[in-house]
Short mmCIF file of C-alpha atoms in Angstrom, two decimals:
data_model
loop_
_atom_site.label_atom_id
_atom_site.label_comp_id
_atom_site.label_asym_id
_atom_site.label_seq_id
_atom_site.Cartn_x
_atom_site.Cartn_y
_atom_site.Cartn_z
CA MET A 31 105.21 117.59 88.33
CA THR A 32 105.95 114.81 90.78
CA PRO A 33 109.01 112.76 89.71
CA SER A 34 108.39 109.05 89.34
CA VAL A 35 110.30 105.88 89.99
CA THR A 36 109.45 102.38 88.80
CA ILE A 37 110.40 99.40 90.92
CA ASP A 38 110.46 95.76 89.86
CA PHE A 39 110.63 93.86 93.15
CA VAL A 40 111.93 90.34 92.40
CA SER A 41 110.98 88.05 95.25
CA ASP A 42 109.32 84.88 96.57
CA VAL A 43 106.45 84.62 99.03
CA VAL A 44 108.33 82.09 101.17
CA CYS A 45 111.40 84.35 101.54
CA PRO A 46 111.63 85.99 104.92
CA TRP A 47 114.05 88.66 103.72
CA CYS A 48 111.60 89.48 100.91
CA ALA A 49 108.88 89.97 103.60
CA LEU A 50 111.14 92.37 105.47
CA GLY A 51 112.22 94.17 102.33
CA ALA A 52 108.61 94.57 101.08
CA THR A 53 107.46 95.92 104.44
CA ALA A 54 110.35 98.38 104.69
CA LEU A 55 109.83 99.51 101.06
CA GLU A 56 106.10 100.02 101.73
CA GLN A 57 106.87 102.34 104.61
CA ALA A 58 109.46 104.17 102.56
CA ILE A 59 106.95 104.77 99.77
CA GLU A 60 104.53 106.15 102.30
CA ASN A 61 107.24 108.47 103.66
CA VAL A 62 107.95 110.01 100.29
CA ALA A 63 104.29 110.33 99.22
CA GLY A 64 103.81 113.65 97.56
CA GLU A 65 107.52 113.89 96.67
CA VAL A 66 107.96 110.74 94.55
CA ALA A 67 105.42 108.76 92.66
CA VAL A 68 106.34 105.07 92.88
CA GLU A 69 105.10 102.37 90.51
CA LEU A 70 105.75 99.02 92.29
CA THR A 71 105.47 95.67 90.56
CA TYR A 72 106.28 92.26 92.06
CA LYS A 73 108.16 89.88 89.81
CA PRO A 74 108.41 86.13 90.31
CA PHE A 75 111.37 84.16 91.75
CA GLU A 76 111.06 80.67 93.09
CA LEU A 77 113.46 79.73 95.80
CA ASN A 78 112.42 76.07 95.47
CA PRO A 79 111.09 75.35 91.94
CA ASN A 80 111.46 71.61 92.34
CA MET A 81 109.77 71.44 95.77
CA PRO A 82 107.24 68.56 95.88
CA PRO A 83 103.56 69.33 96.53
CA GLU A 84 103.78 68.31 100.22
CA GLY A 85 106.62 70.73 100.81
CA GLU A 86 109.51 70.12 103.16
CA LYS A 87 109.89 70.67 106.93
CA ALA A 88 111.31 74.14 107.40
CA VAL A 89 114.18 73.41 109.75
CA GLU A 90 115.26 70.29 107.81
CA HIS A 91 115.07 72.27 104.55
CA LEU A 92 117.26 75.10 105.81
CA MET A 93 119.81 72.68 107.25
CA ARG A 94 119.94 70.58 104.04
CA LYS A 95 119.88 73.41 101.49
CA TYR A 96 122.24 75.86 103.20
CA GLY A 97 124.41 73.54 105.30
CA ARG A 98 123.26 75.13 108.57
CA THR A 99 123.14 73.63 112.05
CA ALA A 100 119.88 73.62 114.10
CA GLN A 101 121.47 76.47 116.17
CA ASP A 102 122.17 78.48 112.96
CA VAL A 103 118.56 78.09 112.01
CA ALA A 104 117.34 79.21 115.44
CA ASN A 105 119.68 82.20 115.32
CA GLY A 106 118.39 83.18 111.91
CA LYS A 107 114.77 82.95 113.11
CA ALA A 108 115.55 85.17 116.06
CA MET A 109 117.18 87.78 113.79
CA GLN A 110 114.19 87.78 111.43
CA ILE A 111 111.69 88.10 114.23
CA GLU A 112 113.65 91.00 115.73
CA ARG A 113 113.86 92.85 112.42
CA GLY A 114 110.22 92.15 111.71
CA ASN A 115 109.16 93.56 115.05
CA ALA A 116 111.17 96.73 114.40
CA ILE A 117 109.09 97.53 111.32
CA GLY A 118 105.75 96.01 112.27
CA PHE A 119 105.86 92.65 110.45
CA LYS A 120 105.03 89.69 112.66
CA PHE A 121 106.90 86.46 112.09
CA ASP A 122 105.41 83.41 113.81
CA LEU A 123 107.98 80.85 112.67
CA GLU A 124 106.55 78.14 114.81
CA LYS A 125 103.49 78.19 112.58
CA ARG A 126 105.73 78.33 109.45
CA THR A 127 106.39 74.60 109.59
CA HIS A 128 107.25 73.88 105.91
CA PHE A 129 108.68 75.39 102.77
CA TYR A 130 106.40 75.01 99.75
CA ASN A 131 106.41 75.40 96.01
CA THR A 132 105.22 78.84 95.02
CA PHE A 133 104.59 78.60 91.27
CA ASP A 134 100.83 78.95 91.56
CA ALA A 135 101.19 81.91 93.88
CA HIS A 136 103.28 83.71 91.33
CA ARG A 137 100.78 82.94 88.56
CA LEU A 138 98.05 84.41 90.77
CA LEU A 139 100.18 87.52 91.47
CA LEU A 140 100.56 88.19 87.73
CA TRP A 141 96.82 87.91 87.30
CA ALA A 142 96.36 90.28 90.28
CA LEU A 143 98.63 92.79 88.56
CA GLU A 144 96.23 92.93 85.66
CA GLU A 145 93.40 93.47 88.12
CA GLY A 146 95.20 96.24 89.97
CA ARG A 147 95.40 94.25 93.18
CA GLN A 148 98.91 92.80 93.09
CA VAL A 149 100.44 94.76 95.92
CA ALA A 150 97.49 93.93 98.15
CA LEU A 151 97.68 90.27 97.35
CA LYS A 152 101.46 90.07 97.86
CA LYS A 153 101.11 91.62 101.34
CA ILE A 154 98.37 89.14 102.21
CA LEU A 155 100.38 86.17 100.93
CA LEU A 156 103.43 87.09 103.03
CA ARG A 157 101.34 87.59 106.17
CA ALA A 158 99.45 84.35 105.55
CA TYR A 159 102.68 82.35 105.26
CA PHE A 160 104.94 83.96 107.81
CA SER A 161 102.42 85.09 110.44
CA GLU A 162 99.78 82.40 110.13
CA GLY A 163 101.56 79.34 108.68
CA GLN A 164 99.27 78.92 105.68
CA ASN A 165 100.25 76.91 102.67
CA PRO A 166 100.83 79.13 99.54
CA SER A 167 100.93 76.11 97.26
CA ASP A 168 97.36 75.06 98.12
CA GLN A 169 94.96 76.40 95.49
CA GLN A 170 91.92 76.62 97.85
CA THR A 171 94.09 78.75 100.17
CA LEU A 172 95.23 80.91 97.32
CA VAL A 173 91.62 81.51 96.17
CA ARG A 174 90.54 82.55 99.66
CA LEU A 175 93.54 84.92 100.03
CA ALA A 176 92.73 86.40 96.63
CA GLY A 177 89.30 87.19 97.95
CA GLN A 178 90.81 88.93 100.97
CA ALA A 179 92.82 91.07 98.51
CA GLY A 180 89.64 92.27 96.86
CA LEU A 181 89.84 89.85 93.88
CA ASP A 182 87.03 87.72 92.50
CA GLU A 183 87.38 84.24 93.97
CA ASP A 184 85.61 82.47 91.12
CA ARG A 185 87.96 84.07 88.57
CA ALA A 186 90.97 83.26 90.80
CA ARG A 187 89.85 79.65 90.85
CA GLU A 188 89.59 79.71 87.02
CA VAL A 189 93.06 81.16 86.70
CA LEU A 190 94.64 78.53 88.88
CA ALA A 191 92.74 75.62 87.26
CA SER A 192 93.59 76.75 83.73
CA GLY A 193 97.35 77.11 84.08
CA ALA A 194 97.11 80.77 83.04
CA PHE A 195 100.26 82.88 83.43
CA ALA A 196 102.47 79.79 83.65
CA ASN A 197 104.53 80.78 80.58
CA GLU A 198 104.81 84.38 81.82
CA VAL A 199 106.16 83.28 85.22
CA ARG A 200 108.75 81.01 83.61
CA GLU A 201 109.81 83.69 81.12
CA LEU A 202 110.26 86.31 83.85
CA GLU A 203 112.18 83.94 86.08
CA ALA A 204 114.49 83.07 83.18
CA PHE A 205 114.99 86.75 82.36
CA TYR A 206 116.07 87.64 85.83
CA HIS A 207 118.40 84.57 86.12
CA GLN A 208 119.96 85.48 82.79
CA HIS A 209 120.64 88.96 84.19
CA GLY A 210 122.49 87.63 87.22
CA ILE A 211 119.71 87.70 89.85
CA ASN A 212 120.19 84.48 91.77
CA SER A 213 119.01 85.51 95.18
CA VAL A 214 116.19 87.70 96.47
CA PRO A 215 114.96 90.21 97.29
CA ALA A 216 116.30 92.18 94.39
CA LEU A 217 114.94 95.60 93.28
CA VAL A 218 115.36 96.97 89.83
CA LEU A 219 114.72 100.74 89.79
CA ASN A 220 113.79 102.53 86.61
CA GLY A 221 114.81 99.41 84.69
CA ARG A 222 118.51 99.77 85.30
CA HIS A 223 119.58 100.27 88.96
CA LEU A 224 119.89 97.06 91.07
CA VAL A 225 119.48 96.97 94.86
CA SER A 226 120.14 93.51 96.33
CA GLY A 227 119.05 92.25 99.70
CA SER A 228 116.67 93.41 102.33
CA GLN A 229 117.37 97.01 103.36
CA SER A 230 116.05 99.45 106.01
CA VAL A 231 113.19 101.86 105.61
CA GLU A 232 115.70 104.70 105.75
CA TYR A 233 117.84 103.21 103.00
CA TYR A 234 114.84 102.68 100.67
CA GLU A 235 113.61 106.19 101.39
CA GLN A 236 116.99 107.72 100.55
CA MET A 237 117.19 105.53 97.43
CA LEU A 238 113.79 106.70 96.19
CA ARG A 239 114.63 110.36 96.62
CA GLN A 240 117.98 109.97 94.85
CA MET A 241 116.36 108.11 91.97
CA ALA A 242 113.66 110.75 91.67
CA GLN A 243 116.29 113.47 91.56
CA ALA A 244 118.29 111.61 88.94
#
């Protein structure tokens, strides 16, 4: 019988390190296919829960929020692009002009989980934002991306318009904050083992094998 590992991947769709971590984890899961059965679920975390609808210019946001200089921001971009290239994730951070609120994106991801398309939608959302500069707070954009993930666009539109899954997102975010998760990505394996930060494909692969053996 193939041993199994559950992963709750706590992250945001406007977090570059989450994009790197998700891409590396996806490759690690492929590498252990047949050895370890992995059940992956994405859990919500908003980096900017109070972000206004129009968002905030990316460079200004990073300088204000983290106290960085323009050069610091440029260096960080270069590092992210390099790491992305190494694992096949394309960052086009000239197109990523703003940071946005992601509450609706997280609501849609919880609905997609019920529909069995959450992992596909998460991958599309990350690419849409970081590679194409699309706005993950715009409901029309979210509906279109849901369609690309194989979800019903009319139903996606209904979910977003109704406020469905709002309480679930807030409850999950509160749960992870209460358990000390204040930055992302954060992976919770088998409900008890925490891995913080974006790690390499090799690290995740080793971690999955160790958890399966345990």
